[in-house]
Amino acid sequence: MKTLNSTPRADGFYMPAEWARQDQVWMLWPERTDNWRLGAKAVQKAHAAMAEAISRFVPVSIGVSAKQYENASTQLAHLDVRVVEISADDAWVRDTGPTFVINDKGDVRGVDWDFNCWGGFNGGLYFPWNRDQQVAHKVLSMEKVDRYSTPEFVLEGGSIHVDGEGTVLVTEECLLNSNRNPHMNREEIEAKLRDYLNIEQVIWLPWGLFNDETDGHVDNFCCFTQPGEVLLAWTDDQNDPNYSRCQQAMAVLESVVDAKGRKIKVHKVPVPGPLYSTEEECETIDQVADAHSRQSGHRLAGSYVNFLIVNGGIIAPKFDVETDEEARAILQSCFPDREIVMIPGREFLLGGGNIHCLTQQQPAG
Ligand code: KQY
């Protein structure tokens, strides 16, 4: 693996859409007891279920710390997944893993963004995060995939969604937040996205979902379902703090065109709930000074948009609420040729994200 001094754009590489053919999907095994309840045992079970669902469609590699290697290998033994030793500070490989880019010859490379734990010392979620910062490098090295790196530019994979045809969706709440790249303005950030994703058009939604602890990652709010079409989390309840966020996103989406000059068709999917954390769920999470504290009664940023597209399938969260079946039908209508597999998503949500945040697709070469 080489670290390259150029950019994907200069070299003819671009980030493909998530629906492009995939070689594998990466995950990381969760173990932080100050983020996951019950000593992380409940979420480890949920991870095994997620690995099982994904591995029906595409090979899965799971990074595990040395400490958890034996436990994870045992819990995953019945599955056809690869367990490799990668230490990380938590399991959010969407944000700590590489963003893969491809060219027209079928070569694959990876972008290793700078990572500051969703805000560093200005709202970041835990300290330290040095192992997280090494994840992308380790994955690329293991795969012998050449690496671009942006030591001067902080970005998380969950804060971008591309259509593979020149357009990226982001939120101002996250990318313009003073806790990411305070030395850069909107134009300078757009220039980085152009150089490293090889896109032409940035669609800036003002906000992500209410109470999203990543400062409004787009992957929990709005995503492309095909070029020119997006799925947007939606509420008609004017008393829901998401109401104005949805309205503002819609106003932007109705007024822009994408890189190919297309108007955007918007599919709405209901925000589940409202969902709140319970006392029982929070009481077994370790309380430590260096990690974001989790209190009961907190409005959770639950979203059906936080799903993963895999070869032939969609792996989406369900929350045991009445909107689950409506969400399934909407996903099926957006992806008529893919099997919709819904798995329980509450355990992931309690840790601050969901299926998309916990996975990273590696496109086929
Ligand atoms: O939205 C994501 N891509 C990641 C969520 C991270 C939450 C950390 N607790």
GROMACS .gro file of C-alpha atoms and ligand atoms in nm:
model
  374
    1MET     CA    1   0.000   0.000   0.000
    2LYS     CA    2   0.132   0.342  -0.098
    3THR     CA    3   0.022   0.678   0.041
    4LEU     CA    4  -0.028   0.906  -0.256
    5ASN     CA    5   0.046   1.278  -0.265
    6SER     CA    6  -0.211   1.358  -0.534
    7THR     CA    7  -0.593   1.361  -0.514
    8PRO     CA    8  -0.854   1.117  -0.652
    9ARG     CA    9  -0.981   1.385  -0.890
   10ALA     CA   10  -0.634   1.450  -1.032
   11ASP     CA   11  -0.588   1.075  -1.080
   12GLY     CA   12  -0.930   1.004  -1.237
   13PHE     CA   13  -1.083   0.834  -0.929
   14TYR     CA   14  -1.429   0.909  -0.784
   15MET     CA   15  -1.653   0.783  -0.505
   16PRO     CA   16  -1.912   0.545  -0.655
   17ALA     CA   17  -2.271   0.538  -0.531
   18GLU     CA   18  -2.346   0.284  -0.260
   19TRP     CA   19  -2.550   0.078  -0.509
   20ALA     CA   20  -2.239   0.012  -0.722
   21ARG     CA   21  -2.126  -0.353  -0.705
   22GLN     CA   22  -1.943  -0.429  -0.377
   23ASP     CA   23  -1.653  -0.663  -0.295
   24GLN     CA   24  -1.715  -0.659   0.078
   25VAL     CA   25  -1.856  -0.468   0.373
   26TRP     CA   26  -1.646  -0.370   0.677
   27MET     CA   27  -1.769  -0.362   1.036
   28LEU     CA   28  -1.600  -0.311   1.375
   29TRP     CA   29  -1.686  -0.506   1.690
   30PRO     CA   30  -1.830  -0.282   1.968
   31GLU     CA   31  -1.695  -0.306   2.322
   32ARG     CA   32  -1.705   0.038   2.491
   33THR     CA   33  -1.895  -0.001   2.816
   34ASP     CA   34  -1.936   0.379   2.845
   35ASN     CA   35  -2.136   0.388   2.521
   36TRP     CA   36  -2.310   0.051   2.504
   37ARG     CA   37  -2.530  -0.082   2.782
   38LEU     CA   38  -2.489  -0.415   2.961
   39GLY     CA   39  -2.114  -0.423   2.906
   40ALA     CA   40  -2.175  -0.400   2.529
   41LYS     CA   41  -2.317  -0.754   2.529
   42ALA     CA   42  -2.656  -0.653   2.389
   43VAL     CA   43  -2.505  -0.461   2.098
   44GLN     CA   44  -2.258  -0.742   2.028
   45LYS     CA   45  -2.556  -0.973   1.972
   46ALA     CA   46  -2.709  -0.709   1.746
   47HIS     CA   47  -2.381  -0.686   1.557
   48ALA     CA   48  -2.379  -1.059   1.501
   49ALA     CA   49  -2.734  -1.031   1.362
   50MET     CA   50  -2.628  -0.744   1.136
   51ALA     CA   51  -2.323  -0.939   1.012
   52GLU     CA   52  -2.550  -1.235   0.941
   53ALA     CA   53  -2.797  -1.023   0.744
   54ILE     CA   54  -2.526  -0.849   0.538
   55SER     CA   55  -2.326  -1.165   0.472
   56ARG     CA   56  -2.624  -1.317   0.290
   57PHE     CA   57  -2.552  -1.065   0.015
   58VAL     CA   58  -2.184  -0.972   0.028
   59PRO     CA   59  -1.868  -1.087   0.214
   60VAL     CA   60  -1.817  -0.922   0.553
   61SER     CA   61  -1.491  -0.837   0.734
   62ILE     CA   62  -1.513  -0.743   1.103
   63GLY     CA   63  -1.231  -0.566   1.286
   64VAL     CA   64  -1.195  -0.671   1.649
   65SER     CA   65  -0.954  -0.566   1.925
   66ALA     CA   66  -0.705  -0.819   2.060
   67LYS     CA   67  -0.901  -0.819   2.388
   68GLN     CA   68  -1.229  -0.914   2.219
   69TYR     CA   69  -1.084  -1.137   1.947
   70GLU     CA   70  -1.175  -1.467   2.107
   71ASN     CA   71  -1.522  -1.359   2.218
   72ALA     CA   72  -1.609  -1.206   1.879
   73SER     CA   73  -1.471  -1.504   1.688
   74THR     CA   74  -1.684  -1.736   1.900
   75GLN     CA   75  -1.999  -1.527   1.866
   76LEU     CA   76  -1.950  -1.504   1.490
   77ALA     CA   77  -1.831  -1.862   1.439
   78HIS     CA   78  -2.158  -1.978   1.286
   79LEU     CA   79  -2.131  -1.712   1.014
   80ASP     CA   80  -1.924  -1.696   0.698
   81VAL     CA   81  -1.748  -1.371   0.795
   82ARG     CA   82  -1.380  -1.276   0.824
   83VAL     CA   83  -1.267  -1.163   1.170
   84VAL     CA   84  -0.946  -0.957   1.166
   85GLU     CA   85  -0.762  -0.785   1.448
   86ILE     CA   86  -0.815  -0.409   1.429
   87SER     CA   87  -0.825  -0.210   1.750
   88ALA     CA   88  -1.055   0.093   1.742
   89ASP     CA   89  -1.204   0.329   1.998
   90ASP     CA   90  -1.557   0.234   1.891
   91ALA     CA   91  -1.742   0.064   1.608
   92TRP     CA   92  -1.834   0.349   1.369
   93VAL     CA   93  -1.642   0.233   1.062
   94ARG     CA   94  -1.851   0.456   0.832
   95ASP     CA   95  -1.665   0.745   0.992
   96THR     CA   96  -1.330   0.595   1.085
   97GLY     CA   97  -1.283   0.361   0.789
   98PRO     CA   98  -1.173   0.467   0.442
   99THR     CA   99  -1.402   0.614   0.177
  100PHE     CA  100  -1.329   0.398  -0.126
  101VAL     CA  101  -1.288   0.554  -0.469
  102ILE     CA  102  -1.265   0.383  -0.808
  103ASN     CA  103  -1.165   0.468  -1.165
  104ASP     CA  104  -1.299   0.355  -1.500
  105LYS     CA  105  -1.031   0.085  -1.531
  106GLY     CA  106  -1.160  -0.091  -1.219
  107ASP     CA  107  -0.884   0.021  -0.980
  108VAL     CA  108  -0.980   0.089  -0.619
  109ARG     CA  109  -0.816   0.336  -0.378
  110GLY     CA  110  -0.915   0.475  -0.039
  111VAL     CA  111  -0.940   0.815   0.125
  112ASP     CA  112  -0.825   0.835   0.487
  113TRP     CA  113  -0.992   1.150   0.623
  114ASP     CA  114  -0.875   1.319   0.938
  115PHE     CA  115  -1.108   1.216   1.224
  116ASN     CA  116  -1.167   1.417   1.545
  117CYS     CA  117  -1.435   1.208   1.715
  118TRP     CA  118  -1.723   1.422   1.586
  119GLY     CA  119  -1.595   1.753   1.719
  120GLY     CA  120  -1.268   1.710   1.909
  121PHE     CA  121  -1.262   1.904   2.237
  122ASN     CA  122  -1.556   2.113   2.119
  123GLY     CA  123  -1.840   1.862   2.144
  124GLY     CA  124  -1.659   1.541   2.046
  125LEU     CA  125  -1.795   1.218   2.192
  126TYR     CA  126  -1.501   1.056   2.372
  127PHE     CA  127  -1.130   1.083   2.440
  128PRO     CA  128  -0.891   0.951   2.321
  129TRP     CA  129  -0.968   0.863   1.957
  130ASN     CA  130  -0.620   0.773   1.833
  131ARG     CA  131  -0.715   0.411   1.754
  132ASP     CA  132  -1.013   0.532   1.550
  133GLN     CA  133  -0.776   0.752   1.357
  134GLN     CA  134  -0.575   0.448   1.250
  135VAL     CA  135  -0.867   0.237   1.122
  136ALA     CA  136  -0.870   0.358   0.760
  137HIS     CA  137  -0.494   0.311   0.729
  138LYS     CA  138  -0.514  -0.043   0.868
  139VAL     CA  139  -0.802  -0.144   0.641
  140LEU     CA  140  -0.625  -0.012   0.330
  141SER     CA  141  -0.300  -0.173   0.428
  142MET     CA  142  -0.473  -0.508   0.487
  143GLU     CA  143  -0.641  -0.483   0.146
  144LYS     CA  144  -0.323  -0.353  -0.028
  145VAL     CA  145  -0.528  -0.057  -0.152
  146ASP     CA  146  -0.343   0.270  -0.215
  147ARG     CA  147  -0.431   0.555   0.018
  148TYR     CA  148  -0.500   0.926  -0.009
  149SER     CA  149  -0.489   1.112   0.318
  150THR     CA  150  -0.620   1.452   0.432
  151PRO     CA  151  -0.438   1.529   0.759
  152GLU     CA  152  -0.557   1.889   0.739
  153PHE     CA  153  -0.923   1.815   0.662
  154VAL     CA  154  -1.168   1.652   0.905
  155LEU     CA  155  -1.455   1.456   0.750
  156GLU     CA  156  -1.666   1.153   0.842
  157GLY     CA  157  -1.808   0.910   0.587
  158GLY     CA  158  -2.153   0.948   0.747
  159SER     CA  159  -2.158   1.316   0.663
  160ILE     CA  160  -2.162   1.257   0.284
  161HIS     CA  161  -2.387   1.069   0.040
  162VAL     CA  162  -2.300   1.060  -0.332
  163ASP     CA  163  -2.497   0.957  -0.639
  164GLY     CA  164  -2.183   0.844  -0.824
  165GLU     CA  165  -2.268   1.089  -1.102
  166GLY     CA  166  -2.113   1.404  -0.965
  167THR     CA  167  -2.341   1.510  -0.678
  168VAL     CA  168  -2.288   1.493  -0.303
  169LEU     CA  169  -2.544   1.557  -0.025
  170VAL     CA  170  -2.419   1.713   0.300
  171THR     CA  171  -2.553   1.922   0.588
  172GLU     CA  172  -2.438   2.268   0.691
  173GLU     CA  173  -2.494   2.169   1.054
  174CYS     CA  174  -2.209   1.920   1.028
  175LEU     CA  175  -1.967   2.036   0.761
  176LEU     CA  176  -1.979   2.405   0.854
  177ASN     CA  177  -1.967   2.331   1.226
  178SER     CA  178  -1.682   2.517   1.396
  179ASN     CA  179  -1.575   2.189   1.556
  180ARG     CA  180  -1.472   2.027   1.226
  181ASN     CA  181  -1.268   2.258   1.000
  182PRO     CA  182  -1.289   2.605   1.157
  183HIS     CA  183  -1.007   2.732   0.934
  184MET     CA  184  -1.210   2.667   0.617
  185ASN     CA  185  -1.512   2.839   0.462
  186ARG     CA  186  -1.788   2.680   0.255
  187GLU     CA  187  -1.604   2.726  -0.076
  188GLU     CA  188  -1.285   2.572   0.061
  189ILE     CA  189  -1.479   2.274   0.196
  190GLU     CA  190  -1.651   2.231  -0.141
  191ALA     CA  191  -1.308   2.235  -0.307
  192LYS     CA  192  -1.195   1.946  -0.081
  193LEU     CA  193  -1.510   1.748  -0.164
  194ARG     CA  194  -1.445   1.810  -0.535
  195ASP     CA  195  -1.084   1.693  -0.509
  196TYR     CA  196  -1.138   1.385  -0.293
  197LEU     CA  197  -1.482   1.259  -0.407
  198ASN     CA  198  -1.452   1.396  -0.760
  199ILE     CA  199  -1.795   1.559  -0.756
  200GLU     CA  200  -1.920   1.872  -0.932
  201GLN     CA  201  -2.223   1.969  -0.725
  202VAL     CA  202  -2.270   1.994  -0.348
  203ILE     CA  203  -2.629   1.997  -0.216
  204TRP     CA  204  -2.624   2.165   0.125
  205LEU     CA  205  -2.918   2.072   0.349
  206PRO     CA  206  -2.930   2.313   0.643
  207TRP     CA  207  -2.976   2.053   0.918
  208GLY     CA  208  -2.962   1.684   0.996
  209LEU     CA  209  -3.205   1.512   1.235
  210PHE     CA  210  -3.275   1.668   1.578
  211ASN     CA  211  -3.042   1.543   1.855
  212ASP     CA  212  -2.813   1.360   1.617
  213GLU     CA  213  -2.493   1.358   1.822
  214THR     CA  214  -2.277   1.373   1.509
  215ASP     CA  215  -2.396   1.731   1.449
  216GLY     CA  216  -2.645   1.624   1.187
  217HIS     CA  217  -2.487   1.358   0.967
  218VAL     CA  218  -2.671   1.338   0.639
  219ASP     CA  219  -2.670   0.956   0.650
  220ASN     CA  220  -2.929   0.968   0.927
  221PHE     CA  221  -3.156   1.208   0.740
  222CYS     CA  222  -3.139   1.195   0.360
  223CYS     CA  223  -2.977   0.970   0.100
  224PHE     CA  224  -2.980   0.901  -0.273
  225THR     CA  225  -3.188   0.606  -0.386
  226GLN     CA  226  -3.081   0.652  -0.749
  227PRO     CA  227  -2.942   0.947  -0.946
  228GLY     CA  228  -3.191   1.233  -0.922
  229GLU     CA  229  -3.392   1.074  -0.636
  230VAL     CA  230  -3.353   1.095  -0.260
  231LEU     CA  231  -3.520   0.951   0.049
  232LEU     CA  232  -3.581   1.209   0.322
  233ALA     CA  233  -3.681   1.145   0.686
  234TRP     CA  234  -4.009   1.326   0.736
  235THR     CA  235  -4.262   1.439   0.996
  236ASP     CA  236  -4.587   1.634   0.952
  237ASP     CA  237  -4.606   1.696   1.327
  238GLN     CA  238  -4.549   2.068   1.378
  239ASN     CA  239  -4.461   2.005   1.742
  240ASP     CA  240  -4.176   1.772   1.651
  241PRO     CA  241  -3.837   1.953   1.655
  242ASN     CA  242  -3.769   1.777   1.324
  243TYR     CA  243  -4.060   1.957   1.154
  244SER     CA  244  -3.869   2.270   1.061
  245ARG     CA  245  -3.559   2.066   0.969
  246CYS     CA  246  -3.765   1.859   0.722
  247GLN     CA  247  -3.932   2.170   0.575
  248GLN     CA  248  -3.598   2.343   0.525
  249ALA     CA  249  -3.445   2.033   0.362
  250MET     CA  250  -3.744   2.005   0.128
  251ALA     CA  251  -3.713   2.371   0.029
  252VAL     CA  252  -3.350   2.313  -0.071
  253LEU     CA  253  -3.421   1.988  -0.254
  254GLU     CA  254  -3.705   2.149  -0.450
  255SER     CA  255  -3.487   2.437  -0.559
  256VAL     CA  256  -3.164   2.267  -0.670
  257VAL     CA  257  -3.053   2.063  -0.968
  258ASP     CA  258  -2.786   1.795  -0.950
  259ALA     CA  259  -2.455   1.781  -1.138
  260LYS     CA  260  -2.635   1.648  -1.446
  261GLY     CA  261  -2.895   1.926  -1.436
  262ARG     CA  262  -3.175   1.700  -1.305
  263LYS     CA  263  -3.437   1.822  -1.059
  264ILE     CA  264  -3.448   1.608  -0.745
  265LYS     CA  265  -3.743   1.376  -0.679
  266VAL     CA  266  -3.799   1.342  -0.302
  267HIS     CA  267  -3.944   1.029  -0.137
  268LYS     CA  268  -4.050   1.079   0.225
  269VAL     CA  269  -4.015   0.818   0.498
  270PRO     CA  270  -4.164   0.881   0.844
  271VAL     CA  271  -3.942   0.957   1.140
  272PRO     CA  272  -4.017   0.665   1.377
  273GLY     CA  273  -4.166   0.734   1.718
  274PRO     CA  274  -4.081   0.980   1.874
  275LEU     CA  275  -3.840   0.742   2.048
  276TYR     CA  276  -3.685   0.811   2.391
  277SER     CA  277  -3.419   0.628   2.591
  278THR     CA  278  -3.546   0.458   2.908
  279GLU     CA  279  -3.401   0.444   3.256
  280GLU     CA  280  -3.346   0.071   3.225
  281GLU     CA  281  -3.148   0.121   2.904
  282CYS     CA  282  -2.925   0.391   3.051
  283GLU     CA  283  -2.855   0.253   3.399
  284THR     CA  284  -2.603  -0.008   3.283
  285ILE     CA  285  -2.391   0.231   3.075
  286ASP     CA  286  -2.065   0.323   3.252
  287GLN     CA  287  -2.053   0.690   3.349
  288VAL     CA  288  -1.707   0.830   3.279
  289ALA     CA  289  -1.582   1.185   3.236
  290ASP     CA  290  -1.420   1.130   2.895
  291ALA     CA  291  -1.729   1.002   2.714
  292HIS     CA  292  -2.062   1.154   2.613
  293SER     CA  293  -2.308   1.078   2.891
  294ARG     CA  294  -2.635   0.896   2.817
  295GLN     CA  295  -2.940   0.997   3.021
  296SER     CA  296  -3.289   0.847   3.019
  297GLY     CA  297  -3.576   1.038   2.860
  298HIS     CA  298  -3.351   1.162   2.580
  299ARG     CA  299  -3.516   1.198   2.238
  300LEU     CA  300  -3.331   0.954   2.015
  301ALA     CA  301  -3.238   1.041   1.657
  302GLY     CA  302  -3.405   0.730   1.515
  303SER     CA  303  -3.427   0.710   1.137
  304TYR     CA  304  -3.511   0.454   0.869
  305VAL     CA  305  -3.273   0.639   0.635
  306ASN     CA  306  -2.977   0.490   0.823
  307PHE     CA  307  -2.973   0.173   0.608
  308LEU     CA  308  -2.705   0.004   0.401
  309ILE     CA  309  -2.734  -0.087   0.034
  310VAL     CA  310  -2.567  -0.420  -0.048
  311ASN     CA  311  -2.550  -0.633  -0.364
  312GLY     CA  312  -2.914  -0.731  -0.418
  313GLY     CA  313  -3.038  -0.608  -0.080
  314ILE     CA  314  -3.114  -0.329   0.164
  315ILE     CA  315  -3.029  -0.381   0.533
  316ALA     CA  316  -3.250  -0.140   0.727
  317PRO     CA  317  -3.331  -0.084   1.095
  318LYS     CA  318  -3.671  -0.145   1.252
  319PHE     CA  319  -3.778  -0.009   1.588
  320ASP     CA  320  -4.085  -0.217   1.685
  321VAL     CA  321  -4.320   0.071   1.612
  322GLU     CA  322  -4.618   0.095   1.380
  323THR     CA  323  -4.425   0.281   1.107
  324ASP     CA  324  -4.186  -0.013   1.051
  325GLU     CA  325  -4.407  -0.172   0.784
  326GLU     CA  326  -4.473   0.160   0.611
  327ALA     CA  327  -4.096   0.218   0.600
  328ARG     CA  328  -4.041  -0.128   0.455
  329ALA     CA  329  -4.294  -0.057   0.178
  330ILE     CA  330  -4.133   0.279   0.097
  331LEU     CA  331  -3.787   0.120   0.081
  332GLN     CA  332  -3.922  -0.155  -0.143
  333SER     CA  333  -4.076   0.100  -0.379
  334CYS     CA  334  -3.748   0.294  -0.393
  335PHE     CA  335  -3.545  -0.025  -0.451
  336PRO     CA  336  -3.782  -0.259  -0.641
  337ASP     CA  337  -3.503  -0.500  -0.741
  338ARG     CA  338  -3.356  -0.548  -0.395
  339GLU     CA  339  -3.466  -0.761  -0.103
  340ILE     CA  340  -3.552  -0.546   0.200
  341VAL     CA  341  -3.417  -0.699   0.522
  342MET     CA  342  -3.511  -0.516   0.841
  343ILE     CA  343  -3.323  -0.599   1.160
  344PRO     CA  344  -3.374  -0.459   1.513
  345GLY     CA  345  -3.205  -0.117   1.522
  346ARG     CA  346  -3.277   0.010   1.874
  347GLU     CA  347  -2.957  -0.125   2.029
  348PHE     CA  348  -2.750   0.063   1.766
  349LEU     CA  349  -2.961   0.376   1.812
  350LEU     CA  350  -2.892   0.377   2.186
  351GLY     CA  351  -2.521   0.409   2.101
  352GLY     CA  352  -2.583   0.709   1.877
  353GLY     CA  353  -2.620   0.578   1.523
  354ASN     CA  354  -2.744   0.291   1.313
  355ILE     CA  355  -2.666   0.038   1.041
  356HIS     CA  356  -2.520   0.280   0.786
  357CYS     CA  357  -2.294   0.439   1.049
  358LEU     CA  358  -2.168   0.097   1.157
  359THR     CA  359  -2.073  -0.032   0.811
  360GLN     CA  360  -1.848   0.065   0.522
  361GLN     CA  361  -1.887  -0.080   0.174
  362GLN     CA  362  -1.581  -0.159  -0.038
  363PRO     CA  363  -1.674  -0.131  -0.406
  364ALA     CA  364  -1.573  -0.400  -0.651
  365GLY     CA  365  -1.264  -0.333  -0.858
  366KQY     O1  366  -2.378   0.874   1.202
  366KQY     C1  367  -2.275   0.814   1.202
  366KQY     N1  368  -2.214   0.794   1.087
  366KQY     C2  369  -2.200   0.774   1.327
  366KQY     C3  370  -2.268   0.788   1.455
  366KQY     C4  371  -2.163   0.792   1.564
  366KQY     C5  372  -2.222   0.801   1.698
  366KQY     C6  373  -2.117   0.791   1.804
  366KQY     N2  374  -2.171   0.761   1.930
   0.00000   0.00000   0.00000
